[in-house]
Tab-separated table of C-alpha atoms in Angstrom:
chain	number	residue	atom	x	y	z
A	1	MET	CA	20.378	164.881	175.578
A	2	MET	CA	21.890	168.484	175.718
A	3	LEU	CA	24.510	167.185	178.234
A	4	ILE	CA	25.695	164.510	175.709
A	5	VAL	CA	26.137	166.939	173.011
A	6	VAL	CA	28.236	169.472	175.236
A	7	LEU	CA	30.538	166.942	176.464
A	8	ILE	CA	31.213	165.697	172.907
A	9	CYS	CA	32.258	169.106	172.033
A	10	PHE	CA	34.341	169.634	174.865
A	11	ILE	CA	36.418	166.328	174.211
A	12	THR	CA	36.757	167.219	170.433
A	13	PHE	CA	38.206	170.795	171.201
A	14	VAL	CA	40.634	169.194	173.692
A	15	ASN	CA	41.855	166.720	171.402
A	16	GLN	CA	42.246	169.282	168.620
A	17	SER	CA	44.271	171.595	170.628
A	18	THR	CA	46.627	169.006	171.840
A	19	LEU	CA	47.236	167.646	168.145
A	20	GLY	CA	47.990	171.080	167.228
A	21	GLN	CA	50.539	171.733	169.772
A	22	ALA	CA	52.566	168.235	168.860
A	23	SER	CA	52.704	169.008	164.991
A	24	VAL	CA	54.234	172.531	165.333
A	25	PRO	CA	57.745	172.094	163.218
A	26	ASP	CA	60.924	173.122	164.490
A	27	TYR	CA	62.823	175.501	161.843
A	28	GLU	CA	65.189	177.378	164.070
A	29	GLN	CA	68.968	176.719	163.628
A	30	PRO	CA	71.036	175.744	166.492
A	31	LYS	CA	73.679	178.301	167.818
A	32	VAL	CA	77.314	177.078	167.205
A	33	GLN	CA	80.716	178.908	168.199
A	34	CYS	CA	84.023	178.008	167.022
A	35	PRO	CA	87.260	178.896	168.770
A	36	ASP	CA	89.545	181.756	167.525
A	37	ASP	CA	92.172	181.181	164.829
A	38	ILE	CA	94.771	178.833	166.331
A	39	LEU	CA	98.722	179.454	165.594
A	40	ILE	CA	101.141	176.657	166.620
A	41	ASN	CA	104.811	177.105	166.492
A	42	SER	CA	106.588	173.808	166.010
A	43	LYS	CA	110.031	172.318	165.630
A	44	GLY	CA	108.720	168.983	164.877
A	45	ARG	CA	107.463	167.362	161.559
A	46	SER	CA	103.839	167.228	162.851
A	47	GLU	CA	101.349	168.513	165.362
A	48	ILE	CA	98.303	166.891	166.836
A	49	VAL	CA	95.789	169.889	167.125
A	50	SER	CA	92.610	169.942	169.368
A	51	TRP	CA	89.962	172.424	170.011
A	52	LYS	CA	86.523	173.086	171.564
A	53	VAL	CA	83.474	173.900	169.725
A	54	ILE	CA	80.290	175.087	171.686
A	55	ALA	CA	76.717	174.506	170.441
A	56	THR	CA	73.243	175.064	171.771
A	57	ASP	CA	69.830	174.548	170.469
A	58	ASN	CA	66.185	176.063	171.512
A	59	SER	CA	65.109	172.519	172.127
A	60	GLY	CA	67.435	172.347	175.224
A	61	VAL	CA	69.100	169.093	173.633
A	62	THR	CA	72.712	169.707	172.820
A	63	PRO	CA	73.401	169.325	169.077
A	64	THR	CA	75.738	166.740	167.586
A	65	ILE	CA	79.032	168.420	166.211
A	66	SER	CA	81.036	167.534	163.401
A	67	CYS	CA	84.263	169.134	162.208
A	68	SER	CA	86.392	168.670	159.008
A	69	PRO	CA	89.124	167.906	159.539
A	70	LYS	CA	88.147	166.051	162.662
A	71	ASN	CA	89.223	167.336	166.146
A	72	GLY	CA	92.797	165.905	167.312
A	73	THR	CA	94.061	165.749	163.775
A	74	SER	CA	97.464	165.318	163.152
A	75	MET	CA	98.649	168.343	161.018
A	76	ARG	CA	101.844	168.492	158.907
A	77	VAL	CA	104.634	171.132	159.743
A	78	PRO	CA	104.332	173.550	158.070
A	79	SER	CA	100.729	173.750	157.170
A	80	HIS	CA	97.661	176.128	156.851
A	81	ASP	CA	94.067	174.655	157.206
A	82	ILE	CA	90.555	176.064	157.367
A	83	VAL	CA	88.234	174.125	159.817
A	84	GLY	CA	84.500	173.744	159.121
A	85	CYS	CA	82.272	172.534	162.130
A	86	GLU	CA	78.680	171.809	161.727
A	87	ALA	CA	76.137	171.728	164.557
A	88	LYS	CA	72.960	169.708	163.856
A	89	ASP	CA	69.872	169.512	166.053
A	90	ALA	CA	67.214	166.746	166.228
A	91	ALA	CA	64.889	168.281	163.862
A	92	GLY	CA	67.702	168.492	161.223
A	93	ASN	CA	68.391	172.077	161.456
A	94	TYR	CA	72.030	172.990	161.164
A	95	ALA	CA	74.617	175.821	161.391
A	96	HIS	CA	78.379	176.278	160.654
A	97	CYS	CA	81.440	178.222	161.730
A	98	PHE	CA	84.863	178.357	160.652
A	99	PHE	CA	88.356	178.868	161.909
A	100	SER	CA	92.090	178.671	160.778
A	101	ILE	CA	94.806	176.631	162.056
A	102	ASP	CA	98.253	177.716	161.088
A	103	VAL	CA	101.060	175.350	162.128
A	104	LYS	CA	104.474	177.278	161.556
A	105	ASP	CA	107.818	175.798	161.073
A	106	VAL	CA	110.253	177.587	163.643
A	107	ALA	CA	112.992	175.063	163.623
A	108	PRO	CA	115.941	176.329	161.647
A	109	PRO	CA	117.592	173.716	159.508
A	110	LYS	CA	120.932	172.011	160.086
A	111	ILE	CA	124.362	172.715	158.469
A	112	THR	CA	127.749	171.612	159.202
A	113	CYS	CA	130.691	173.137	157.431
A	114	PRO	CA	133.853	171.073	156.523
A	115	PRO	CA	137.123	171.694	158.297
A	116	ASP	CA	139.143	175.048	157.750
A	117	VAL	CA	141.591	175.414	154.763
A	118	ASN	CA	145.317	176.285	155.110
A	119	ILE	CA	147.315	176.340	151.861
A	120	VAL	CA	150.729	177.428	151.173
A	121	SER	CA	151.310	178.220	147.559
A	122	ASP	CA	153.921	179.914	145.408
A	123	LYS	CA	151.389	181.245	143.284
A	124	SER	CA	149.577	184.755	143.294
A	125	GLN	CA	146.011	183.167	142.623
A	126	LEU	CA	144.644	179.616	142.829
A	127	ARG	CA	141.582	177.577	143.171
A	128	VAL	CA	140.344	176.801	146.858
A	129	ASN	CA	138.420	173.713	147.132
A	130	TYR	CA	136.797	172.983	150.462
A	131	GLY	CA	135.046	169.871	151.804
A	132	ARG	CA	131.504	168.992	151.348
A	133	LEU	CA	128.741	170.618	153.747
A	134	GLU	CA	126.583	168.317	155.779
A	135	VAL	CA	122.944	169.510	155.131
A	136	PRO	CA	120.607	166.871	156.403
A	137	GLU	CA	116.585	166.724	155.520
A	138	ASP	CA	114.744	169.482	157.082
A	139	ASN	CA	111.747	168.710	159.520
A	140	ASP	CA	109.220	169.674	156.940
A	141	GLY	CA	110.865	166.784	154.817
A	142	LEU	CA	112.507	169.024	152.194
A	143	PRO	CA	115.940	169.566	151.611
A	144	PRO	CA	116.980	173.320	152.668
A	145	SER	CA	118.456	175.388	150.000
A	146	VAL	CA	122.174	176.471	150.588
A	147	TYR	CA	124.221	179.495	149.569
A	148	CYS	CA	128.112	180.112	150.312
A	149	SER	CA	129.695	183.439	150.092
A	150	ARG	CA	132.433	181.986	148.013
A	151	GLN	CA	132.146	178.763	146.059
A	152	SER	CA	134.425	175.944	146.203
A	153	GLY	CA	136.956	176.162	143.447
A	154	ALA	CA	136.676	179.735	142.984
A	155	MET	CA	139.870	181.743	142.096
A	156	THR	CA	141.535	183.350	145.435
A	157	SER	CA	144.243	185.760	145.749
A	158	ASN	CA	147.360	184.555	147.785
A	159	PRO	CA	148.217	185.621	150.318
A	160	GLY	CA	145.252	186.276	152.324
A	161	GLN	CA	142.687	185.181	155.130
A	162	TYR	CA	139.147	184.591	153.981
A	163	THR	CA	135.884	183.638	155.788
A	164	ILE	CA	133.429	181.677	153.942
A	165	THR	CA	129.869	181.827	155.358
A	166	CYS	CA	127.595	179.225	154.134
A	167	THR	CA	123.874	179.504	154.858
A	168	ALA	CA	120.934	176.826	154.900
A	169	GLN	CA	117.406	178.246	154.438
A	170	ASP	CA	114.286	176.043	154.532
A	171	GLN	CA	110.840	176.549	152.928
A	172	SER	CA	109.406	178.459	155.908
A	173	LEU	CA	112.712	181.087	155.632
A	174	ASN	CA	114.296	179.627	158.597
A	175	THR	CA	118.104	179.986	158.331
A	176	ALA	CA	121.108	178.388	159.870
A	177	SER	CA	124.818	179.293	158.990
A	178	CYS	CA	128.310	178.074	159.488
A	179	SER	CA	131.599	179.262	158.274
A	180	ILE	CA	135.050	178.039	156.843
A	181	LYS	CA	138.279	179.877	157.406
A	182	VAL	CA	140.677	179.853	154.502
A	183	THR	CA	144.299	180.864	154.992
A	184	LEU	CA	146.631	181.251	151.849
A	185	THR	CA	150.225	182.019	152.523
A	186	SER	CA	153.350	181.975	150.489
A	187	PRO	CA	156.413	180.149	151.188
A	188	LYS	CA	159.196	181.946	153.046
A	189	CYS	CA	161.894	183.209	150.943
A	190	LYS	CA	165.193	181.024	151.276
A	191	MET	CA	167.777	183.717	152.485
A	192	PHE	CA	171.179	183.619	150.875
A	193	PRO	CA	174.100	184.674	152.948
A	194	PRO	CA	174.819	188.572	152.813
A	195	PRO	CA	177.674	189.265	150.422
A	196	ILE	CA	181.342	188.920	151.705
A	197	ASN	CA	182.687	192.371	152.572
A	198	GLY	CA	179.257	193.861	151.820
A	199	ALA	CA	175.807	194.231	153.288
A	200	LEU	CA	172.253	193.063	152.572
A	201	ALA	CA	169.409	195.311	153.019
A	202	CYS	CA	165.744	194.051	152.908
A	203	ASN	CA	162.220	195.136	153.591
A	204	ASP	CA	159.080	192.992	153.503
A	205	LEU	CA	156.791	195.263	151.525
A	206	SER	CA	153.957	192.661	152.000
A	207	ALA	CA	153.348	189.263	153.299
A	208	SER	CA	154.380	187.932	149.939
A	209	LEU	CA	156.987	190.479	148.702
A	210	LYS	CA	160.585	190.979	150.081
A	211	VAL	CA	162.668	193.535	148.185
A	212	CYS	CA	166.443	193.461	148.886
A	213	THR	CA	169.429	195.294	147.604
A	214	VAL	CA	173.264	194.476	147.937
A	215	SER	CA	176.107	196.643	148.731
A	216	CYS	CA	179.922	196.520	148.825
A	217	ASN	CA	182.406	198.227	151.276
A	218	GLU	CA	183.879	200.908	149.144
A	219	LYS	CA	187.109	198.821	149.555
A	220	TYR	CA	185.775	195.941	147.487
A	221	ASP	CA	183.620	195.580	144.501
A	222	PHE	CA	180.992	192.898	143.226
A	223	GLU	CA	182.430	189.806	141.699
A	224	TYR	CA	179.672	190.321	139.008
A	225	LYS	CA	177.089	192.905	138.383
A	226	PRO	CA	174.303	192.461	140.720
A	227	ALA	CA	170.771	193.413	140.139
A	228	HIS	CA	169.640	196.946	141.340
A	229	ALA	CA	166.938	195.019	143.584
A	230	TYR	CA	166.035	191.364	144.055
A	231	THR	CA	162.663	190.559	144.787
A	232	CYS	CA	161.081	187.455	146.348
A	233	PRO	CA	157.194	187.164	145.441
A	234	TYR	CA	155.635	183.933	146.532
A	235	GLY	CA	158.708	182.223	147.802
A	236	HIS	CA	161.042	182.555	144.711
A	237	TRP	CA	163.855	185.119	144.200
A	238	VAL	CA	163.736	187.214	141.035
A	239	ASN	CA	166.188	189.332	139.435
A	240	LEU	CA	164.014	192.033	137.852
A	241	PHE	CA	166.458	192.490	134.812
A	242	GLY	CA	166.755	188.627	134.188
A	243	GLY	CA	170.112	187.979	135.374
A	244	ARG	CA	171.187	185.774	138.281
A	245	THR	CA	168.753	185.339	141.207
A	246	ARG	CA	171.651	185.062	143.816
A	247	TRP	CA	173.661	188.130	144.556
A	248	PRO	CA	177.405	188.516	144.446
A	249	ASN	CA	179.862	188.573	146.858
A	250	CYS	CA	182.202	191.614	147.341
A	251	THR	CA	185.410	189.945	146.777
A	252	VAL	CA	187.142	192.021	144.151
A	253	LYS	CA	189.680	194.493	145.318
A	254	SER	CA	188.369	198.003	144.568
A	255	ASN	CA	189.967	200.271	142.008
A	256	SER	CA	188.830	203.448	140.669
A	257	LYS	CA	186.317	201.948	138.318
A	258	LYS	CA	183.481	200.588	139.992
A	259	LEU	CA	181.247	197.928	138.565
A	260	MET	CA	178.085	199.863	139.561
A	261	LYS	CA	178.050	203.492	138.598
A	262	ASP	CA	175.701	204.584	141.362
A	263	SER	CA	177.451	205.265	144.603
A	264	MET	CA	174.408	203.900	146.374
A	265	PHE	CA	175.641	200.426	146.080
A	266	TYR	CA	178.562	201.082	148.096
A	267	TYR	CA	179.481	202.297	151.659
A	268	LYS	CA	182.323	203.267	153.897
A	269	GLY	CA	183.029	201.828	157.377
A	270	ASN	CA	181.458	198.903	159.263
A	271	PRO	CA	177.777	198.058	158.316
A	272	LYS	CA	177.334	197.090	162.222
A	273	ASP	CA	177.993	200.732	162.978
A	274	PRO	CA	174.564	202.426	163.638
A	275	ALA	CA	175.490	205.485	161.327
A	276	VAL	CA	176.681	203.233	158.477
A	277	THR	CA	173.564	200.909	159.068
A	278	GLN	CA	171.531	204.137	158.569
A	279	GLN	CA	173.388	205.045	155.449
A	280	ILE	CA	172.806	201.548	153.922
A	281	GLN	CA	169.081	202.021	155.067
A	282	GLN	CA	168.779	205.364	153.203
A	283	ASN	CA	170.530	203.793	150.132
A	284	TRP	CA	167.963	201.197	149.924
A	285	VAL	CA	165.157	203.891	149.896
A	286	GLY	CA	166.959	205.967	147.231
A	287	ILE	CA	167.449	203.011	145.015
A	288	LEU	CA	163.768	201.865	145.243
A	289	HIS	CA	162.524	205.372	144.558
A	290	ASN	CA	164.868	205.907	141.360
A	291	VAL	CA	162.835	204.911	138.389
A	292	ASN	CA	165.883	204.497	136.380
A	293	LEU	CA	166.864	201.718	138.567
A	294	VAL	CA	163.689	199.832	139.621
A	295	PRO	CA	160.318	199.842	138.498
A	296	PRO	CA	158.124	202.658	140.248
A	297	TYR	CA	155.401	199.980	141.123
A	298	LEU	CA	157.732	198.535	143.739
A	299	CYS	CA	157.944	201.258	146.173
A	300	ILE	CA	156.776	204.849	144.967
A	301	GLY	CA	153.718	205.852	147.020
A	302	LYS	CA	153.843	202.929	149.514
A	303	PRO	CA	154.234	204.064	153.174
A	304	GLU	CA	155.925	200.902	154.187
A	305	CYS	CA	159.032	201.902	151.813
A	306	LYS	CA	160.887	203.854	154.502
A	307	ALA	CA	164.316	203.487	156.057
A	308	SER	CA	163.059	202.190	159.437
A	309	ASN	CA	161.686	199.203	157.969
A	310	VAL	CA	164.670	198.055	156.297
A	311	LYS	CA	166.847	195.414	157.769
A	312	VAL	CA	170.528	195.552	157.116
A	313	ILE	CA	172.675	192.390	157.455
A	314	ALA	CA	176.404	192.383	157.347
A	315	GLY	CA	178.514	190.022	155.400
């Protein structure tokens, strides 16, 4: 009778021990490790991004892993995303980790400038228009912003050479540039023949301004009173005093009374003689520096107003 009671107690103890072990709940979270933050430089419109997440569990069974957005997702350029991943074990325990994905746009936008501009004009200022810029849609799907150093249609001084730089910038601050060369010139002055029995002395004070004086051999005089100086700004001869724009010949036999009171309008000898040529050049400088004869702005204080720059043409 005693043996039977002991056996029953032993069986009961074993069963209770086994049942206790099977019912112990698992509350331990799995361990999950996300990758470091991901940086991708792209020149395309989108990038497929993949990564690896590692998870372990105390049960020895690998937890299930899910991420949002999903691994292998196509991400637009540019974009910044935070990826959240969850590891879940068989007991329903879970753990999270996070990392960022930056897809940067490193592709410069595209920009094409119109052809260079060459204009010949008799105006001191004019509006310069250039063609249309070609700026296609950027790889981010948005039109780039465009800035030019000089807008089409802007007033521009003539003559001159200008470089207009146009820059396109996308949303990621990538830039690309092109340039347009603008060349403005004045038409060349139509040269009248030098006066008969006289000489023509000219100096190009700038690309758009020629200044000439005329003089007669002392044996002759002018057929009519000339201007003290003739200027040719922007391709047209101008008499500064409103008279004829074409200089006179020296066809009148000289007498004691000269048409021009100042002796700088006359010379003695052959203008092709170097000494006479030099005198005519000096006369040009003297006339242009005489404020009683010509406006001071033409020559005074300008280094180019010197005798060696004066070209003498004999009539």
